[in-house]
């Protein structure tokens, strides 16, 4: 006979409190693998996260998903109360905003492909700026002459712009209305479904020296 009929419920409640504490304390969103280390084997981490998300629905802070990671964030309708002052001394240029938008929608993409869409050269400094912000990353190298580096967005990009996944990206008209794409871009430009999973068949893994910089000629 089980002397503790509520034990499974008590374990779930304890796990929920642990997840709540860990997620509150973390500055960056955490993935399921990282969270499992705190609740132990056998825990239904996916169900626990959904339960916790439901408990915080409608509160001042919400549990949100950013890609495959989770984090507590201020409720959207209250964001204006806690919006921090921007301390960037150099705001993103039009070139950087356009480059970021093109990478987000066309990933994986190379610098040459970005330039083809924009119709102008894209300086390496623009790419470096977006990488320093943590919004884009080098994915791999395209299996074409010159083996150019391919770029894609990061979970930090999703978190900064309040997106759960790339499928939540706004449409082309919204981007133009927000000033993220200029009239210089082709009027026939189409937005494909972005791909940000594992390397595609036309991509090779990055070389060891890519972490120290790359020279893309194509």
PDB file of C-alpha atoms in Angstrom:
ATOM      1  CA  UNK A   1       0.000   0.000   0.000  1.00  0.00           C
ATOM      2  CA  UNK A   2       1.259   3.484  -0.823  1.00  0.00           C
ATOM      3  CA  UNK A   3       1.473   5.560   2.349  1.00  0.00           C
ATOM      4  CA  UNK A   4       2.065   8.693   0.301  1.00  0.00           C
ATOM      5  CA  UNK A   5      -0.670   8.907  -2.364  1.00  0.00           C
ATOM      6  CA  UNK A   6       0.222  12.514  -3.164  1.00  0.00           C
ATOM      7  CA  UNK A   7       3.932  11.858  -3.614  1.00  0.00           C
ATOM      8  CA  UNK A   8       3.954  12.159  -7.441  1.00  0.00           C
ATOM      9  CA  UNK A   9       2.074  15.456  -7.153  1.00  0.00           C
ATOM     10  CA  UNK A  10       4.496  16.679  -4.527  1.00  0.00           C
ATOM     11  CA  UNK A  11       7.448  15.780  -6.736  1.00  0.00           C
ATOM     12  CA  UNK A  12       5.893  17.670  -9.649  1.00  0.00           C
ATOM     13  CA  UNK A  13       5.310  20.718  -7.478  1.00  0.00           C
ATOM     14  CA  UNK A  14       8.887  20.615  -6.261  1.00  0.00           C
ATOM     15  CA  UNK A  15      10.160  20.303  -9.835  1.00  0.00           C
ATOM     16  CA  UNK A  16       7.987  23.241 -10.887  1.00  0.00           C
ATOM     17  CA  UNK A  17       9.435  25.371  -8.090  1.00  0.00           C
ATOM     18  CA  UNK A  18      12.961  24.342  -9.074  1.00  0.00           C
ATOM     19  CA  UNK A  19      12.375  25.229 -12.732  1.00  0.00           C
ATOM     20  CA  UNK A  20      10.799  28.518 -11.702  1.00  0.00           C
ATOM     21  CA  UNK A  21      13.812  29.423  -9.565  1.00  0.00           C
ATOM     22  CA  UNK A  22      16.393  28.387 -12.160  1.00  0.00           C
ATOM     23  CA  UNK A  23      14.669  30.255 -14.995  1.00  0.00           C
ATOM     24  CA  UNK A  24      14.216  33.382 -12.889  1.00  0.00           C
ATOM     25  CA  UNK A  25      17.893  33.365 -11.917  1.00  0.00           C
ATOM     26  CA  UNK A  26      19.170  32.845 -15.466  1.00  0.00           C
ATOM     27  CA  UNK A  27      20.077  35.865 -17.560  1.00  0.00           C
ATOM     28  CA  UNK A  28      19.924  33.863 -20.785  1.00  0.00           C
ATOM     29  CA  UNK A  29      17.180  31.503 -22.014  1.00  0.00           C
ATOM     30  CA  UNK A  30      17.811  27.851 -21.102  1.00  0.00           C
ATOM     31  CA  UNK A  31      17.207  24.716 -23.142  1.00  0.00           C
ATOM     32  CA  UNK A  32      15.557  21.518 -21.942  1.00  0.00           C
ATOM     33  CA  UNK A  33      18.867  19.686 -21.582  1.00  0.00           C
ATOM     34  CA  UNK A  34      20.188  22.342 -19.204  1.00  0.00           C
ATOM     35  CA  UNK A  35      16.990  22.282 -17.128  1.00  0.00           C
ATOM     36  CA  UNK A  36      16.942  18.496 -16.829  1.00  0.00           C
ATOM     37  CA  UNK A  37      20.087  18.688 -14.716  1.00  0.00           C
ATOM     38  CA  UNK A  38      18.055  20.375 -11.971  1.00  0.00           C
ATOM     39  CA  UNK A  39      14.962  18.144 -11.863  1.00  0.00           C
ATOM     40  CA  UNK A  40      16.574  14.758 -12.410  1.00  0.00           C
ATOM     41  CA  UNK A  41      15.848  11.797 -14.620  1.00  0.00           C
ATOM     42  CA  UNK A  42      12.287  10.706 -15.208  1.00  0.00           C
ATOM     43  CA  UNK A  43      10.821  14.192 -15.028  1.00  0.00           C
ATOM     44  CA  UNK A  44       8.449  15.137 -17.844  1.00  0.00           C
ATOM     45  CA  UNK A  45      10.265  18.385 -18.533  1.00  0.00           C
ATOM     46  CA  UNK A  46       8.086  19.346 -21.515  1.00  0.00           C
ATOM     47  CA  UNK A  47       4.877  19.013 -19.508  1.00  0.00           C
ATOM     48  CA  UNK A  48       6.406  20.820 -16.537  1.00  0.00           C
ATOM     49  CA  UNK A  49       7.356  23.788 -18.719  1.00  0.00           C
ATOM     50  CA  UNK A  50       3.894  23.969 -20.265  1.00  0.00           C
ATOM     51  CA  UNK A  51       2.337  23.843 -16.790  1.00  0.00           C
ATOM     52  CA  UNK A  52       4.617  26.612 -15.568  1.00  0.00           C
ATOM     53  CA  UNK A  53       3.875  28.648 -18.691  1.00  0.00           C
ATOM     54  CA  UNK A  54       0.137  28.331 -18.059  1.00  0.00           C
ATOM     55  CA  UNK A  55       0.523  29.404 -14.421  1.00  0.00           C
ATOM     56  CA  UNK A  56       2.241  32.614 -15.505  1.00  0.00           C
ATOM     57  CA  UNK A  57      -0.152  33.420 -18.335  1.00  0.00           C
ATOM     58  CA  UNK A  58      -1.756  36.787 -17.659  1.00  0.00           C
ATOM     59  CA  UNK A  59       0.788  37.797 -15.018  1.00  0.00           C
ATOM     60  CA  UNK A  60       3.310  40.611 -15.152  1.00  0.00           C
ATOM     61  CA  UNK A  61       5.970  38.172 -16.323  1.00  0.00           C
ATOM     62  CA  UNK A  62       5.421  35.279 -18.709  1.00  0.00           C
ATOM     63  CA  UNK A  63       7.330  32.110 -19.430  1.00  0.00           C
ATOM     64  CA  UNK A  64       8.143  32.258 -23.139  1.00  0.00           C
ATOM     65  CA  UNK A  65       9.834  29.979 -25.631  1.00  0.00           C
ATOM     66  CA  UNK A  66      12.654  31.282 -27.794  1.00  0.00           C
ATOM     67  CA  UNK A  67      13.617  28.666 -30.339  1.00  0.00           C
ATOM     68  CA  UNK A  68      14.353  25.573 -28.267  1.00  0.00           C
ATOM     69  CA  UNK A  69      14.994  27.597 -25.096  1.00  0.00           C
ATOM     70  CA  UNK A  70      12.804  29.036 -22.321  1.00  0.00           C
ATOM     71  CA  UNK A  71      12.931  32.241 -20.301  1.00  0.00           C
ATOM     72  CA  UNK A  72      10.854  34.552 -18.117  1.00  0.00           C
ATOM     73  CA  UNK A  73      10.143  37.856 -19.821  1.00  0.00           C
ATOM     74  CA  UNK A  74       8.032  40.909 -19.009  1.00  0.00           C
ATOM     75  CA  UNK A  75       4.499  40.599 -20.385  1.00  0.00           C
ATOM     76  CA  UNK A  76       4.257  42.287 -23.770  1.00  0.00           C
ATOM     77  CA  UNK A  77       1.596  44.768 -22.690  1.00  0.00           C
ATOM     78  CA  UNK A  78       3.785  45.909 -19.773  1.00  0.00           C
ATOM     79  CA  UNK A  79       7.093  46.058 -21.605  1.00  0.00           C
ATOM     80  CA  UNK A  80       7.011  49.848 -21.790  1.00  0.00           C
ATOM     81  CA  UNK A  81       7.223  50.057 -17.985  1.00  0.00           C
ATOM     82  CA  UNK A  82      10.550  48.266 -17.779  1.00  0.00           C
ATOM     83  CA  UNK A  83      12.139  49.190 -21.071  1.00  0.00           C
ATOM     84  CA  UNK A  84      15.784  49.868 -20.421  1.00  0.00           C
ATOM     85  CA  UNK A  85      17.535  52.887 -21.828  1.00  0.00           C
ATOM     86  CA  UNK A  86      19.551  51.965 -24.892  1.00  0.00           C
ATOM     87  CA  UNK A  87      23.242  52.449 -24.148  1.00  0.00           C
ATOM     88  CA  UNK A  88      24.479  51.780 -27.664  1.00  0.00           C
ATOM     89  CA  UNK A  89      26.658  54.653 -28.782  1.00  0.00           C
ATOM     90  CA  UNK A  90      26.325  53.514 -32.385  1.00  0.00           C
ATOM     91  CA  UNK A  91      22.813  52.461 -33.464  1.00  0.00           C
ATOM     92  CA  UNK A  92      22.454  49.894 -36.216  1.00  0.00           C
ATOM     93  CA  UNK A  93      22.878  51.427 -39.644  1.00  0.00           C
ATOM     94  CA  UNK A  94      20.415  50.953 -42.471  1.00  0.00           C
ATOM     95  CA  UNK A  95      22.917  48.539 -44.049  1.00  0.00           C
ATOM     96  CA  UNK A  96      23.075  46.479 -40.845  1.00  0.00           C
ATOM     97  CA  UNK A  97      19.272  46.372 -40.507  1.00  0.00           C
ATOM     98  CA  UNK A  98      18.847  45.289 -44.116  1.00  0.00           C
ATOM     99  CA  UNK A  99      21.595  42.696 -43.779  1.00  0.00           C
ATOM    100  CA  UNK A 100      20.034  41.292 -40.614  1.00  0.00           C
ATOM    101  CA  UNK A 101      16.617  41.101 -42.266  1.00  0.00           C
ATOM    102  CA  UNK A 102      17.973  39.321 -45.327  1.00  0.00           C
ATOM    103  CA  UNK A 103      19.900  36.809 -43.208  1.00  0.00           C
ATOM    104  CA  UNK A 104      16.810  36.141 -41.090  1.00  0.00           C
ATOM    105  CA  UNK A 105      14.609  35.389 -44.094  1.00  0.00           C
ATOM    106  CA  UNK A 106      17.125  33.791 -46.465  1.00  0.00           C
ATOM    107  CA  UNK A 107      19.240  31.757 -44.062  1.00  0.00           C
ATOM    108  CA  UNK A 108      21.468  29.988 -44.632  1.00  0.00           C
ATOM    109  CA  UNK A 109      22.920  32.712 -46.844  1.00  0.00           C
ATOM    110  CA  UNK A 110      26.352  33.966 -47.853  1.00  0.00           C
ATOM    111  CA  UNK A 111      27.648  37.506 -48.034  1.00  0.00           C
ATOM    112  CA  UNK A 112      27.561  37.380 -51.834  1.00  0.00           C
ATOM    113  CA  UNK A 113      23.904  36.340 -51.712  1.00  0.00           C
ATOM    114  CA  UNK A 114      23.133  39.197 -49.317  1.00  0.00           C
ATOM    115  CA  UNK A 115      24.775  41.613 -51.742  1.00  0.00           C
ATOM    116  CA  UNK A 116      22.769  40.156 -54.622  1.00  0.00           C
ATOM    117  CA  UNK A 117      19.517  40.895 -52.792  1.00  0.00           C
ATOM    118  CA  UNK A 118      20.546  44.367 -51.629  1.00  0.00           C
ATOM    119  CA  UNK A 119      22.210  45.323 -54.904  1.00  0.00           C
ATOM    120  CA  UNK A 120      25.188  46.878 -53.087  1.00  0.00           C
ATOM    121  CA  UNK A 121      28.347  45.609 -51.415  1.00  0.00           C
ATOM    122  CA  UNK A 122      28.114  44.539 -47.778  1.00  0.00           C
ATOM    123  CA  UNK A 123      31.196  45.403 -45.772  1.00  0.00           C
ATOM    124  CA  UNK A 124      32.682  42.798 -43.448  1.00  0.00           C
ATOM    125  CA  UNK A 125      32.258  45.371 -40.666  1.00  0.00           C
ATOM    126  CA  UNK A 126      28.483  45.086 -41.013  1.00  0.00           C
ATOM    127  CA  UNK A 127      28.641  41.313 -40.561  1.00  0.00           C
ATOM    128  CA  UNK A 128      31.037  41.701 -37.626  1.00  0.00           C
ATOM    129  CA  UNK A 129      28.711  44.195 -35.930  1.00  0.00           C
ATOM    130  CA  UNK A 130      25.776  41.781 -36.109  1.00  0.00           C
ATOM    131  CA  UNK A 131      27.912  38.937 -34.824  1.00  0.00           C
ATOM    132  CA  UNK A 132      29.140  41.059 -31.907  1.00  0.00           C
ATOM    133  CA  UNK A 133      25.509  41.789 -31.046  1.00  0.00           C
ATOM    134  CA  UNK A 134      24.987  38.028 -30.898  1.00  0.00           C
ATOM    135  CA  UNK A 135      22.171  38.094 -33.474  1.00  0.00           C
ATOM    136  CA  UNK A 136      23.836  36.129 -36.274  1.00  0.00           C
ATOM    137  CA  UNK A 137      26.316  33.269 -36.422  1.00  0.00           C
ATOM    138  CA  UNK A 138      28.450  31.466 -38.953  1.00  0.00           C
ATOM    139  CA  UNK A 139      26.671  28.199 -39.791  1.00  0.00           C
ATOM    140  CA  UNK A 140      29.003  26.428 -42.205  1.00  0.00           C
ATOM    141  CA  UNK A 141      30.543  26.740 -45.657  1.00  0.00           C
ATOM    142  CA  UNK A 142      28.627  26.463 -48.923  1.00  0.00           C
ATOM    143  CA  UNK A 143      29.732  23.671 -51.240  1.00  0.00           C
ATOM    144  CA  UNK A 144      30.501  26.037 -54.084  1.00  0.00           C
ATOM    145  CA  UNK A 145      33.762  27.481 -55.460  1.00  0.00           C
ATOM    146  CA  UNK A 146      35.516  29.477 -52.766  1.00  0.00           C
ATOM    147  CA  UNK A 147      33.495  27.699 -50.062  1.00  0.00           C
ATOM    148  CA  UNK A 148      31.867  30.913 -48.756  1.00  0.00           C
ATOM    149  CA  UNK A 149      30.646  31.040 -45.170  1.00  0.00           C
ATOM    150  CA  UNK A 150      26.899  30.757 -44.620  1.00  0.00           C
ATOM    151  CA  UNK A 151      25.143  32.839 -41.962  1.00  0.00           C
ATOM    152  CA  UNK A 152      22.031  32.347 -39.859  1.00  0.00           C
ATOM    153  CA  UNK A 153      20.332  33.920 -36.855  1.00  0.00           C
ATOM    154  CA  UNK A 154      20.704  32.912 -33.203  1.00  0.00           C
ATOM    155  CA  UNK A 155      18.421  32.283 -30.229  1.00  0.00           C
ATOM    156  CA  UNK A 156      19.539  35.707 -28.967  1.00  0.00           C
ATOM    157  CA  UNK A 157      18.010  37.198 -32.132  1.00  0.00           C
ATOM    158  CA  UNK A 158      14.695  35.492 -31.360  1.00  0.00           C
ATOM    159  CA  UNK A 159      14.831  36.640 -27.738  1.00  0.00           C
ATOM    160  CA  UNK A 160      15.663  40.254 -28.577  1.00  0.00           C
ATOM    161  CA  UNK A 161      12.832  40.574 -31.083  1.00  0.00           C
ATOM    162  CA  UNK A 162      10.327  38.590 -29.007  1.00  0.00           C
ATOM    163  CA  UNK A 163       9.948  35.681 -31.438  1.00  0.00           C
ATOM    164  CA  UNK A 164       9.214  32.116 -30.420  1.00  0.00           C
ATOM    165  CA  UNK A 165      10.509  30.771 -33.724  1.00  0.00           C
ATOM    166  CA  UNK A 166      11.485  31.962 -37.195  1.00  0.00           C
ATOM    167  CA  UNK A 167       7.957  31.233 -38.382  1.00  0.00           C
ATOM    168  CA  UNK A 168       6.867  34.251 -36.306  1.00  0.00           C
ATOM    169  CA  UNK A 169       8.883  36.664 -38.463  1.00  0.00           C
ATOM    170  CA  UNK A 170       6.741  39.488 -39.868  1.00  0.00           C
ATOM    171  CA  UNK A 171       5.813  39.690 -43.541  1.00  0.00           C
ATOM    172  CA  UNK A 172       7.574  41.738 -46.200  1.00  0.00           C
ATOM    173  CA  UNK A 173       5.111  44.639 -46.044  1.00  0.00           C
ATOM    174  CA  UNK A 174       5.548  44.864 -42.267  1.00  0.00           C
ATOM    175  CA  UNK A 175       9.316  44.959 -42.645  1.00  0.00           C
ATOM    176  CA  UNK A 176       9.125  47.788 -45.153  1.00  0.00           C
ATOM    177  CA  UNK A 177       6.636  49.644 -42.962  1.00  0.00           C
ATOM    178  CA  UNK A 178       9.017  49.340 -40.014  1.00  0.00           C
ATOM    179  CA  UNK A 179      11.868  50.722 -42.117  1.00  0.00           C
ATOM    180  CA  UNK A 180      13.886  47.500 -41.972  1.00  0.00           C
ATOM    181  CA  UNK A 181      13.958  47.188 -45.750  1.00  0.00           C
ATOM    182  CA  UNK A 182      14.502  50.126 -48.050  1.00  0.00           C
ATOM    183  CA  UNK A 183      12.982  50.983 -51.392  1.00  0.00           C
ATOM    184  CA  UNK A 184      16.324  50.111 -52.953  1.00  0.00           C
ATOM    185  CA  UNK A 185      15.487  46.402 -52.672  1.00  0.00           C
ATOM    186  CA  UNK A 186      13.769  44.765 -55.675  1.00  0.00           C
ATOM    187  CA  UNK A 187      10.005  45.194 -55.662  1.00  0.00           C
ATOM    188  CA  UNK A 188       9.716  41.552 -56.718  1.00  0.00           C
ATOM    189  CA  UNK A 189      11.709  40.302 -53.744  1.00  0.00           C
ATOM    190  CA  UNK A 190      10.090  37.223 -52.232  1.00  0.00           C
ATOM    191  CA  UNK A 191      10.515  35.998 -48.668  1.00  0.00           C
ATOM    192  CA  UNK A 192      11.235  32.273 -48.552  1.00  0.00           C
ATOM    193  CA  UNK A 193      10.770  30.040 -45.533  1.00  0.00           C
ATOM    194  CA  UNK A 194      13.988  30.477 -43.515  1.00  0.00           C
ATOM    195  CA  UNK A 195      15.961  27.386 -42.590  1.00  0.00           C
ATOM    196  CA  UNK A 196      17.864  27.359 -39.318  1.00  0.00           C
ATOM    197  CA  UNK A 197      18.221  23.677 -38.494  1.00  0.00           C
ATOM    198  CA  UNK A 198      21.196  21.380 -38.966  1.00  0.00           C
ATOM    199  CA  UNK A 199      23.555  21.900 -41.882  1.00  0.00           C
ATOM    200  CA  UNK A 200      21.881  21.451 -45.235  1.00  0.00           C
ATOM    201  CA  UNK A 201      23.156  19.125 -47.950  1.00  0.00           C
ATOM    202  CA  UNK A 202      24.890  22.058 -49.647  1.00  0.00           C
ATOM    203  CA  UNK A 203      26.775  23.101 -46.482  1.00  0.00           C
ATOM    204  CA  UNK A 204      29.980  21.772 -44.939  1.00  0.00           C
ATOM    205  CA  UNK A 205      30.984  22.204 -41.261  1.00  0.00           C
ATOM    206  CA  UNK A 206      33.056  25.254 -40.386  1.00  0.00           C
ATOM    207  CA  UNK A 207      36.823  24.991 -40.507  1.00  0.00           C
ATOM    208  CA  UNK A 208      38.738  25.160 -37.183  1.00  0.00           C
ATOM    209  CA  UNK A 209      40.219  28.554 -38.057  1.00  0.00           C
ATOM    210  CA  UNK A 210      36.801  30.081 -38.785  1.00  0.00           C
ATOM    211  CA  UNK A 211      36.464  31.027 -35.123  1.00  0.00           C
ATOM    212  CA  UNK A 212      39.395  33.378 -35.572  1.00  0.00           C
ATOM    213  CA  UNK A 213      37.887  35.074 -38.611  1.00  0.00           C
ATOM    214  CA  UNK A 214      37.102  34.313 -42.215  1.00  0.00           C
ATOM    215  CA  UNK A 215      37.830  35.741 -45.612  1.00  0.00           C
ATOM    216  CA  UNK A 216      34.836  35.278 -47.861  1.00  0.00           C
ATOM    217  CA  UNK A 217      35.565  35.878 -51.494  1.00  0.00           C
ATOM    218  CA  UNK A 218      32.298  34.678 -52.964  1.00  0.00           C
TER     219      UNK A 218
END
